[in-house]
Short mmCIF file of C-alpha atoms in Angstrom, two decimals:
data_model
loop_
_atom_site.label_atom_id
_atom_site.label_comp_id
_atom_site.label_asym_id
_atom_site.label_seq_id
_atom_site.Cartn_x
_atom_site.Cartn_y
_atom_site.Cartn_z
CA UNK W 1 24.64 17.14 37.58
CA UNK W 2 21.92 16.02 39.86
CA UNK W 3 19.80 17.91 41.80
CA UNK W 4 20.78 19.55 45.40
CA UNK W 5 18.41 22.13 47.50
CA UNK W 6 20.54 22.28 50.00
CA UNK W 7 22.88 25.20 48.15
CA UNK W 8 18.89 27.18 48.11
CA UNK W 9 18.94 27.96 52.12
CA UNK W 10 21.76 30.19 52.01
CA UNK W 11 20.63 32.40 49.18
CA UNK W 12 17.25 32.59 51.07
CA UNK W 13 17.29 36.24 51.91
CA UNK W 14 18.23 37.37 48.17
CA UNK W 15 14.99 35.41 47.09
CA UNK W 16 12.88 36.72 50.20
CA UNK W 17 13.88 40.62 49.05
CA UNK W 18 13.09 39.55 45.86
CA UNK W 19 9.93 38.23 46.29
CA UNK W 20 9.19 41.83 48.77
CA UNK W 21 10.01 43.83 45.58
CA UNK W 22 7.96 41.68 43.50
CA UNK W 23 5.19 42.08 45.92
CA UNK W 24 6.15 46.15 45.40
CA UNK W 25 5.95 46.30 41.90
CA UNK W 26 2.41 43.93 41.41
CA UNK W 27 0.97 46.53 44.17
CA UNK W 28 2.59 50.15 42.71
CA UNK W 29 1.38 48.52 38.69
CA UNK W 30 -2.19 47.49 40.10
CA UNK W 31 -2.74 50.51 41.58
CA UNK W 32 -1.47 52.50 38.70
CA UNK W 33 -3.79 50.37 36.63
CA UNK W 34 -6.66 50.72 38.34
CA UNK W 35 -6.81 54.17 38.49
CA UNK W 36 -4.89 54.16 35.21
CA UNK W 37 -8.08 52.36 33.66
CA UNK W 38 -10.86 55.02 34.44
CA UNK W 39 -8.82 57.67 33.76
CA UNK W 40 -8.25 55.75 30.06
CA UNK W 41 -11.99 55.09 30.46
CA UNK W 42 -13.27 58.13 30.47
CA UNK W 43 -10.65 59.74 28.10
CA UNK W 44 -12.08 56.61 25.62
CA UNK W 45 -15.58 57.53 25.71
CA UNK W 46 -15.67 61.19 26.82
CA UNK W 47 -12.56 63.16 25.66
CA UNK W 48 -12.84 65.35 22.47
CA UNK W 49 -12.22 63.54 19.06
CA UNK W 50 -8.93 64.95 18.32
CA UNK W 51 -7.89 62.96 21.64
CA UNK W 52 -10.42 60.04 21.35
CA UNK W 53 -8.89 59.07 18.12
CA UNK W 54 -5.20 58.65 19.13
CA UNK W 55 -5.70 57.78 22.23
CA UNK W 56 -7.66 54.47 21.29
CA UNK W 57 -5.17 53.71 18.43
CA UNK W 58 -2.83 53.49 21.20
CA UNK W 59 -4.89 51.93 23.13
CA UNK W 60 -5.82 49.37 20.56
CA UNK W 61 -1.88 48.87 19.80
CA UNK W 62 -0.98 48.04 23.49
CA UNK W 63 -3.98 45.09 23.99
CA UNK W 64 -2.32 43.64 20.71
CA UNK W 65 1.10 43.76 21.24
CA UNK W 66 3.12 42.01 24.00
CA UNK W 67 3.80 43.18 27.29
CA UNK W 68 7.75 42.38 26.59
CA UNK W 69 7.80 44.58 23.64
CA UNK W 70 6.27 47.55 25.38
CA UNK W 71 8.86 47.42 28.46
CA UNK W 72 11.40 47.38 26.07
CA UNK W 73 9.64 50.59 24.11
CA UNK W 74 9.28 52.07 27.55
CA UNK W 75 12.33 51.46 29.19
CA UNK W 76 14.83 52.42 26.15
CA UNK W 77 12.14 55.05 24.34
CA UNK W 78 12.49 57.30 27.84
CA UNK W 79 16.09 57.11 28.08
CA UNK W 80 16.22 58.04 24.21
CA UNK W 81 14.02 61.42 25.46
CA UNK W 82 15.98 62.48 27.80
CA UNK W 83 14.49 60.69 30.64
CA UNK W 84 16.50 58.22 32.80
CA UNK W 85 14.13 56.70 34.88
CA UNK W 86 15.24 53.84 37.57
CA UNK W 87 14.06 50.23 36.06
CA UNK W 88 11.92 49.87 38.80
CA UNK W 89 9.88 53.15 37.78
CA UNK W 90 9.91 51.91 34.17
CA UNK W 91 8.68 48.33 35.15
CA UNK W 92 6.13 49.27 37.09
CA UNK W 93 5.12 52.26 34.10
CA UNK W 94 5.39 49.56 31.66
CA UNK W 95 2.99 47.19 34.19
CA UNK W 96 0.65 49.76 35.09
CA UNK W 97 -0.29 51.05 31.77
CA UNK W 98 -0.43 47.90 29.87
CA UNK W 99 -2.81 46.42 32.19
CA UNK W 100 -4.60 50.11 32.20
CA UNK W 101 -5.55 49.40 28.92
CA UNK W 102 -6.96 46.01 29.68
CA UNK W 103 -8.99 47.10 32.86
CA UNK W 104 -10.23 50.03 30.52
CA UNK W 105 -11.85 47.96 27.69
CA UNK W 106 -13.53 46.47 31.21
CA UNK W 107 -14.71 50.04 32.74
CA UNK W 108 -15.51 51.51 28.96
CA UNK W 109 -17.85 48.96 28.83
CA UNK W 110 -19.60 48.73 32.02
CA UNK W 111 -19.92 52.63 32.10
CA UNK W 112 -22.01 52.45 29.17
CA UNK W 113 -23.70 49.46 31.01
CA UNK W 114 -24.83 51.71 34.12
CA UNK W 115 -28.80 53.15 33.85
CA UNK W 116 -29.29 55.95 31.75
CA UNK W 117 -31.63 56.85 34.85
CA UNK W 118 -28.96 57.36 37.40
CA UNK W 119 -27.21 60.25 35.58
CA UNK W 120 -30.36 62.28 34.16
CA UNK W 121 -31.24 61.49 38.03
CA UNK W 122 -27.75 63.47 39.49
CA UNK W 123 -28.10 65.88 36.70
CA UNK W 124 -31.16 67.02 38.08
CA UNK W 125 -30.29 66.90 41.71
CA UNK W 126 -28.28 69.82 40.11
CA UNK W 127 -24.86 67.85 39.78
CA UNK W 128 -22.68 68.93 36.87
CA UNK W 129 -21.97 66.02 34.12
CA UNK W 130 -18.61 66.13 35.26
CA UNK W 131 -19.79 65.47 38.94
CA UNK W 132 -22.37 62.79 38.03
CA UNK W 133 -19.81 60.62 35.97
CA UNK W 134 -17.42 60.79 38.95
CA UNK W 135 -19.56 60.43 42.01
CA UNK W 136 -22.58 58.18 40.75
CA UNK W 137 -21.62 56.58 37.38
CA UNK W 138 -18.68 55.46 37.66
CA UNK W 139 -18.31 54.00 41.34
CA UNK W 140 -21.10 51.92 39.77
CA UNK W 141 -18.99 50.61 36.74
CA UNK W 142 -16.34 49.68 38.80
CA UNK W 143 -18.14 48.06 41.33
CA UNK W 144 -19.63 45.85 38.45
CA UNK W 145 -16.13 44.71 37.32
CA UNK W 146 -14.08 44.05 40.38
CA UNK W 147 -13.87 40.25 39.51
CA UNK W 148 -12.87 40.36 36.05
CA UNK W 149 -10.32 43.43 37.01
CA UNK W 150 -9.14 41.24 39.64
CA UNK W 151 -8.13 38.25 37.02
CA UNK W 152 -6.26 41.08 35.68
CA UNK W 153 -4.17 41.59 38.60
CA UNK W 154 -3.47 37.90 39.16
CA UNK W 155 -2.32 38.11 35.44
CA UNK W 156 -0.12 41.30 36.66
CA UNK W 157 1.21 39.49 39.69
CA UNK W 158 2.70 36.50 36.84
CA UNK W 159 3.64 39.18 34.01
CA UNK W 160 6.00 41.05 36.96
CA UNK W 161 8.81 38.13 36.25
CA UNK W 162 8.87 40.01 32.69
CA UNK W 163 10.54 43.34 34.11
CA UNK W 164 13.44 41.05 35.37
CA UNK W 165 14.72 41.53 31.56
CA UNK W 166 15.03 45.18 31.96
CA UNK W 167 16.75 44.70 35.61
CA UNK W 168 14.17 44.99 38.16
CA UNK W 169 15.74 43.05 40.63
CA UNK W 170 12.66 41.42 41.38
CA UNK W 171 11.90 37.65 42.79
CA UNK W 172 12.90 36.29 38.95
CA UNK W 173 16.19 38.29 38.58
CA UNK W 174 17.21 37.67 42.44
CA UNK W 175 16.73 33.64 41.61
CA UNK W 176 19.02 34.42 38.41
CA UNK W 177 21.73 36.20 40.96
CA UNK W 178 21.43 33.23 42.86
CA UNK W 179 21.43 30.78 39.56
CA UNK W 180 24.92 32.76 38.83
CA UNK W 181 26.62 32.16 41.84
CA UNK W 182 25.81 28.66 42.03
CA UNK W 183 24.83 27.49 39.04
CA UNK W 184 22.16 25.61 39.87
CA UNK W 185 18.81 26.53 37.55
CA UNK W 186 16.57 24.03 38.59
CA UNK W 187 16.93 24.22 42.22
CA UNK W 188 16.41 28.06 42.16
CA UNK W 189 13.39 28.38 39.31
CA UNK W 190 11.56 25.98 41.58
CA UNK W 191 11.87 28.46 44.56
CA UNK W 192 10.84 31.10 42.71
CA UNK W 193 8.07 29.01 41.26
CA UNK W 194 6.89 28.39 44.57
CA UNK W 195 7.36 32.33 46.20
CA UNK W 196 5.04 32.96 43.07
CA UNK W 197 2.68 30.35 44.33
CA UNK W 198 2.30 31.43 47.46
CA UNK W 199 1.98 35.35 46.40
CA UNK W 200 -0.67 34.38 44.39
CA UNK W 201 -2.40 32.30 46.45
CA UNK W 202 -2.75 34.97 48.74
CA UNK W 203 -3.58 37.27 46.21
CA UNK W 204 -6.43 35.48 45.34
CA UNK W 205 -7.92 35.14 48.82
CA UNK W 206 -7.83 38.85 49.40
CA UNK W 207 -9.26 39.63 45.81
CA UNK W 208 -12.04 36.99 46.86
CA UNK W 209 -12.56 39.36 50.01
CA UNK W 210 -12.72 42.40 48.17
CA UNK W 211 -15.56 40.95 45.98
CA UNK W 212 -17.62 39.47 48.54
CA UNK W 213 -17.36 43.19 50.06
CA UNK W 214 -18.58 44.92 46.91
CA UNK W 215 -21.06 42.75 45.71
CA UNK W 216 -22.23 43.03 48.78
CA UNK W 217 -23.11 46.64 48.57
CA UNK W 218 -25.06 46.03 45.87
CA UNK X 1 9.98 58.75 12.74
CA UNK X 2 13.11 57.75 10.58
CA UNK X 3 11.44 56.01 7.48
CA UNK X 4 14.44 55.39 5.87
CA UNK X 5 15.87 53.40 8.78
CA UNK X 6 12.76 51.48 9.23
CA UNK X 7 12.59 50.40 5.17
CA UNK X 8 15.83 49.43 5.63
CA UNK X 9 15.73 46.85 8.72
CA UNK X 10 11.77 45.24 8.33
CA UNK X 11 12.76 43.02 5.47
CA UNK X 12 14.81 41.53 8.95
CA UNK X 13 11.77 42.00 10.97
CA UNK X 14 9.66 40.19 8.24
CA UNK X 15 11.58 37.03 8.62
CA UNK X 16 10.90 37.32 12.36
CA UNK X 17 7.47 37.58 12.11
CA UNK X 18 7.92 34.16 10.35
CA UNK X 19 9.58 32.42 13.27
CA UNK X 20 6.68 33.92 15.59
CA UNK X 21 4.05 32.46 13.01
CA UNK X 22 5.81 29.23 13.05
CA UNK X 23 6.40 29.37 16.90
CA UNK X 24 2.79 30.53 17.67
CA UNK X 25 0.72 27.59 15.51
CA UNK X 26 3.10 24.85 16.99
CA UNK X 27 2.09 26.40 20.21
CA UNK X 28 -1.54 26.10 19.44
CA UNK X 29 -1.43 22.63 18.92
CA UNK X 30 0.65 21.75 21.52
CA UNK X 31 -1.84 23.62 24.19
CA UNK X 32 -4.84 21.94 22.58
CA UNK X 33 -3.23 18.69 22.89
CA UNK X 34 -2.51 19.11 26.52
CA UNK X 35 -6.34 21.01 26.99
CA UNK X 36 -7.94 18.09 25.39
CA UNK X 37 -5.73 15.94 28.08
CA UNK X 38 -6.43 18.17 31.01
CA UNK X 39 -10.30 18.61 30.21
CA UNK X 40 -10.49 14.88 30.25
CA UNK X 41 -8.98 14.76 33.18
CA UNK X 42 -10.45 16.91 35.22
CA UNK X 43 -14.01 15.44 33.91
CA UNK X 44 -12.62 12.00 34.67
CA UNK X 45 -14.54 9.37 36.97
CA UNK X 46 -11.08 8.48 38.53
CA UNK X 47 -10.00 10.62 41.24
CA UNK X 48 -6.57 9.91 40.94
CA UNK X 49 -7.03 11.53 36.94
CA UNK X 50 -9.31 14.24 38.41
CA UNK X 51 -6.42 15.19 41.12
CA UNK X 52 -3.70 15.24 38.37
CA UNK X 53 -5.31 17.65 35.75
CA UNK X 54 -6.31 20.41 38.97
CA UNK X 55 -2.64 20.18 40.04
CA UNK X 56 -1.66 21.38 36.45
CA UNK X 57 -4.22 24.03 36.23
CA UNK X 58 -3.30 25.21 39.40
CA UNK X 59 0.50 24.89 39.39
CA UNK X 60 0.60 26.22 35.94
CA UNK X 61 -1.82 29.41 36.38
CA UNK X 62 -0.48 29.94 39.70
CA UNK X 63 3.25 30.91 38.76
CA UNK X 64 4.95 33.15 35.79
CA UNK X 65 4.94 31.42 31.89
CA UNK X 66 8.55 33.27 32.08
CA UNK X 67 10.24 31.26 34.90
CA UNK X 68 8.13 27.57 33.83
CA UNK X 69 9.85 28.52 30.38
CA UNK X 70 13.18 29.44 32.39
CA UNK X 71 13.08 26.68 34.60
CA UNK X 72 12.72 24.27 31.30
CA UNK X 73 15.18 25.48 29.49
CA UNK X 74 17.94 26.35 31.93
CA UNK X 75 17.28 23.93 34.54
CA UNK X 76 16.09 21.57 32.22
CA UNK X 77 19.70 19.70 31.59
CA UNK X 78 20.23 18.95 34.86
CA UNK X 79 17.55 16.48 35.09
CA UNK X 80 18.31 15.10 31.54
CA UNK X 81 16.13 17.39 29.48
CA UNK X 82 18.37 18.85 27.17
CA UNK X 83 16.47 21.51 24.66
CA UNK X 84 17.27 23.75 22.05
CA UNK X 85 16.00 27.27 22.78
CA UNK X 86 12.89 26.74 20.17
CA UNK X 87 11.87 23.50 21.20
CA UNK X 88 12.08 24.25 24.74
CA UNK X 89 10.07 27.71 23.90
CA UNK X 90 7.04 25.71 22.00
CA UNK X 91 6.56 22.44 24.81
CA UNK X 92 7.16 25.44 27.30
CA UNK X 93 4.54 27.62 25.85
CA UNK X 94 2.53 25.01 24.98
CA UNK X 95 2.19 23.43 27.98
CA UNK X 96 1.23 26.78 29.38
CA UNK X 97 -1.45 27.94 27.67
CA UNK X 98 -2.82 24.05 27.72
CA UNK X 99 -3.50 24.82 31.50
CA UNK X 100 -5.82 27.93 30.26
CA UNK X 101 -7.42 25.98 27.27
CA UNK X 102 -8.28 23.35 30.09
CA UNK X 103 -10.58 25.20 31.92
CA UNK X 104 -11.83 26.79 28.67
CA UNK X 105 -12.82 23.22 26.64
CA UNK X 106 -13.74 21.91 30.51
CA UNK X 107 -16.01 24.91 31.01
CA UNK X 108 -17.76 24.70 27.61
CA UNK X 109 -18.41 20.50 28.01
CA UNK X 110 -20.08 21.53 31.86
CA UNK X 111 -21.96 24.14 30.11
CA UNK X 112 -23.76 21.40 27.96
CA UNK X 113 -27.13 21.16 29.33
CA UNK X 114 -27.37 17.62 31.89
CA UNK X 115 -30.17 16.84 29.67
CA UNK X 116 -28.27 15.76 26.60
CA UNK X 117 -26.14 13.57 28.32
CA UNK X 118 -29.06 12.08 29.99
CA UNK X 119 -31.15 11.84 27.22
CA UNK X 120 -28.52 10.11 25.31
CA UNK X 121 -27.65 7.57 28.25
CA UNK X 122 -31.74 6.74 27.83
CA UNK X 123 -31.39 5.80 24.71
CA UNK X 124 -28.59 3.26 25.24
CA UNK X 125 -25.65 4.89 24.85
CA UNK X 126 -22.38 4.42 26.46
CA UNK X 127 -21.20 6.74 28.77
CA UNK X 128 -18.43 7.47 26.55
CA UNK X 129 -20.88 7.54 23.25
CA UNK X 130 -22.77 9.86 24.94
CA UNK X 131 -19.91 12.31 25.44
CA UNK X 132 -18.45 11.58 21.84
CA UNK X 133 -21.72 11.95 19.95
CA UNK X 134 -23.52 14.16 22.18
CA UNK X 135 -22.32 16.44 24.27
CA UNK X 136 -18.58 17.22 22.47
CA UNK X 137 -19.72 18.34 19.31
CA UNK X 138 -22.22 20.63 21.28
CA UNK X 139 -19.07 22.08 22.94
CA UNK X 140 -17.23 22.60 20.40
CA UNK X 141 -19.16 25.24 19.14
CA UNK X 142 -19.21 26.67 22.64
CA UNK X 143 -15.35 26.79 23.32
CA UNK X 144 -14.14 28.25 19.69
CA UNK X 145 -14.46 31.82 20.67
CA UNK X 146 -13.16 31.36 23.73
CA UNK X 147 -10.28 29.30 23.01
CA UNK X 148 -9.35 32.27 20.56
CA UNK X 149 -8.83 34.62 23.00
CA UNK X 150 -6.28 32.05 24.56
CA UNK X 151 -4.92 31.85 21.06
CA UNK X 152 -4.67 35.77 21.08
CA UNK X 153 -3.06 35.29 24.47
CA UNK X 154 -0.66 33.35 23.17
CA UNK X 155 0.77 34.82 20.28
CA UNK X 156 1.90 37.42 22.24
CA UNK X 157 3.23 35.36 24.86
CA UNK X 158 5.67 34.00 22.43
CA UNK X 159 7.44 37.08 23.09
CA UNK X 160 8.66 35.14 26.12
CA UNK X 161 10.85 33.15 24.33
CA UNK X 162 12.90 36.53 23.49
CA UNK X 163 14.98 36.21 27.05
CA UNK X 164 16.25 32.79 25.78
CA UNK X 165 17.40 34.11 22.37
CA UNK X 166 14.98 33.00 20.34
CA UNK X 167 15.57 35.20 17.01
CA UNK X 168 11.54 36.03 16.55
CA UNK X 169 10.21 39.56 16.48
CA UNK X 170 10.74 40.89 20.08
CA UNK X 171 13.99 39.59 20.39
CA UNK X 172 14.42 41.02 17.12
CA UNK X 173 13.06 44.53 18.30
CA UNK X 174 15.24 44.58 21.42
CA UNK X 175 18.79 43.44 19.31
CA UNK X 176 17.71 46.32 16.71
CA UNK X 177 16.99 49.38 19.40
CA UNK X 178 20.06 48.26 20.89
CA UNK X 179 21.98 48.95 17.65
CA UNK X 180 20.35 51.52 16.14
CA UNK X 181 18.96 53.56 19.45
CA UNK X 182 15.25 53.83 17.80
CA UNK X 183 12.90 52.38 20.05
CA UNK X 184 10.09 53.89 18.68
CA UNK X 185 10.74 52.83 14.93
CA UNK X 186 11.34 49.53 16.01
CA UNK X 187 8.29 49.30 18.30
CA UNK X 188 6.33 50.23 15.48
CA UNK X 189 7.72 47.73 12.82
CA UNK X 190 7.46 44.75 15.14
CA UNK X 191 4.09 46.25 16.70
CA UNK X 192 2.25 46.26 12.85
CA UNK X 193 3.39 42.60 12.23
CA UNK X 194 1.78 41.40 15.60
CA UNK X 195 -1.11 43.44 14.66
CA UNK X 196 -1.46 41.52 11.40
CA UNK X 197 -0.65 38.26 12.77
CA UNK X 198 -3.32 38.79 15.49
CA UNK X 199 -6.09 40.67 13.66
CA UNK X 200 -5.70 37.95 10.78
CA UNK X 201 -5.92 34.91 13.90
CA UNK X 202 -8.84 36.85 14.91
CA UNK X 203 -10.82 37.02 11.86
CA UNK X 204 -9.93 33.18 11.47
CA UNK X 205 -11.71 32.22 14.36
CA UNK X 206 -14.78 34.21 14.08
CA UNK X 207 -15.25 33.10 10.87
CA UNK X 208 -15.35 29.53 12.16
CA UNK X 209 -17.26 30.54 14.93
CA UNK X 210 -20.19 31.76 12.31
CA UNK X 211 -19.75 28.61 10.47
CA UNK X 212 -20.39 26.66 13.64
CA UNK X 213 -22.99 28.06 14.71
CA UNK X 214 -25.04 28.19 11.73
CA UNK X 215 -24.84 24.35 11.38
#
């Protein structure tokens, strides 16, 4: 069986919803991951020990497990509690707080980073410590990490394919749709190879704005 | 937490973690193999070379390990590439995190100061005596650390090789919550081996990271 394109045009508008939901999910995830991640952050370093402690075991369980494993803990471990979420919810749950975790360790760090100075300097301006974490600290932490949190979402954008397995019918699983139908693999992995490509591509040129923007500010 | 269940099933998830051992060093040497390659071709003095190791950086980072591993296995036949589900799970996982190890054994030979090789290159050396005796064993003390976080990458992307039916420790998970409706239990069986498999990988390479730099 050699190989033929010419089956790929009429499946093209499976792949391009595919590839819309796959841009869908990487945006709901990063999202949820970015704000995911300071919330974790500041829960990591701030919240009382009783929370602290479990919370980082968790936290320190989800950066060494994989991604696939969680889904599967997320996707069947809700339905076993009562909770029948749509995949898409799940996968982009799944997404968002694995790579939570991730930017986290990131924040954690560069909030610890940021001048003593600046909060003794709010807290005497008469801000609470509550206010002077949110409104001076920690716009600085984040602005320190953009690039390294943007890697992170490139990574996202690639680990999307994964919720395919738990039926996100997402750029991967509409290829496999397409693969049944016709059998024709090859043809229709490339495709979606190269709808990845391009997603990410752009991706990349927009995360390159968004640092030139905030390292800018500096 | 049902206890009972999970003493029952790990002796099944034990032999998994075996298969993802086995699965993740063959990996390992498979991606340095092609990261030696690719750093040598990226640093090359031929263009042509230079051109072919960016393409594979850039065509392998830019698109999902998942559907490279898909498109090897399943799509593999029909050009003539005819894999079991193993095989095509280590050259497909190899050959993935090779693109990452690239730009990691690439970045730590450009980080060499321009001195050595200059120095050396005074003092008659070849070009490629000069990067043998000189500059490489500087950095390979430079890349071990970070070439173990793409080994720590890696182990857990050989969960990817769970969609094709390989029988290692997620695929083992998923079969098991399927039959026995415990996702937590089995989350937490499979989730202490890859714990151990990784914290153990990650003690390895520090500890050769001390001894490098020491000598």
């Amino acid at each position: 069986m050699g190989l033929d394109f010419t089956v790929v045009p009429k499946f093209m508008d499976v792949i391009l919803l595919g590839a819309l939901w796959t841009i869908a999910i990487t945006i709901a995830a990063a999202t949820l991951s970015f704000f995911g991640g300071i919330m974790f952050a500041v829960i990591a370093l701030y919240a009382p020990l009783p929370v602290r402690l479990p919370f980082r075991f968790f936290a320190w369980l989800f950066m060494g497990t994989p991604l696939l494993l969680q889904l599967f803990l997320i996707y069947f471990g809700l339905v076993q509690i009562g909770i029948d979420l749509p995949a898409f919810v799940a996968g982009v749950i799944g997404l968002g707080l694995h790579f939570a975790v991730y930017n986290s360790e990131l924040i954690q760090a560069s909030i610890l980073a940021v001048d003593k100075g600046q909060t003794e300097a709010a807290r005497t301006l008469g801000l609470s410590r509550m206010q002077a974490l949110r409104k001076v600290v920690i716009p600085q932490a984040v602005r320190d990490v953009v690039p390294p949190i943007g890697n992170n979402m490139i990574a996202l954008l690639k680990d999307s394919a994964l919720v395919s397995v738990i039926g996100v019918s997402e750029l991967t699983l509409s290829a496999q749709l397409a693969i049944g139908r016709t059998y024709r693999p090859f043809e229709f992995y490339v495709v979606a190879a190269v709808f990845y490509y391009i997603i990410n591509l752009c991706m990349e040129a927009g995360l390159r704005r968004i640092e030139r923007r905030t390292q800018a500010s500096r | 937490m049902d206890f009972e269940l999970m003493l029952r099933v790990y002796p099944f998830f034990l032999k998994a973690a075996l298969v993802t051992i086995e699965l993740s060093v063959l990996t390992a040497l498979l991606g340095l193999a092609c990261g030696a390659l690719g750093a040598a071709a990226r640093l090359s003095r031929l263009s042509a070379l230079r051109w072919i190791g960016a393409a594979y950086v850039s065509l392998i980072r830019g698109t999902p390990a998942l559907i490279q591993l898909f498109l090897l296995y399943f799509g593999g036949p029909q050009i003539g590439i005819q894999l079991d589900a193993f095989s095509a799970g280590v050259i497909g996982l190899g050959v993935n995190i090779g693109a990452y190890m690239t730009e990691t054994i690439r970045g730590a030979i450009v980080a060499v100061d321009k001195g050595q090789t200059e120095a050396a290159r005074t003092l008659g050396l070849s070009r490629w005596q000069a990067m043998r005796k000189v500059v490489i064993p500087q950095a390979a003390r430079l890349m071990v650390r970070p070439l173990g976080v793409n080994i720590n990458a890696l182990i857990k992307g050989t969960a990817l090789v769970a969609p094709i039916s390989v029988i290692e420790l997620t695929y083992t998970a998923q079969r098991y919550i399927g039959s026995t409706y415990k996702p937590f239990e089995m989350f937490m069986i499979s989730g202490a081996l890859y714990m151990v498999i990784i914290y153990v990988t990650g003690h390895g390479v520090a500890w050769l990271d001390r001894r490098v730099r020491i000598a």
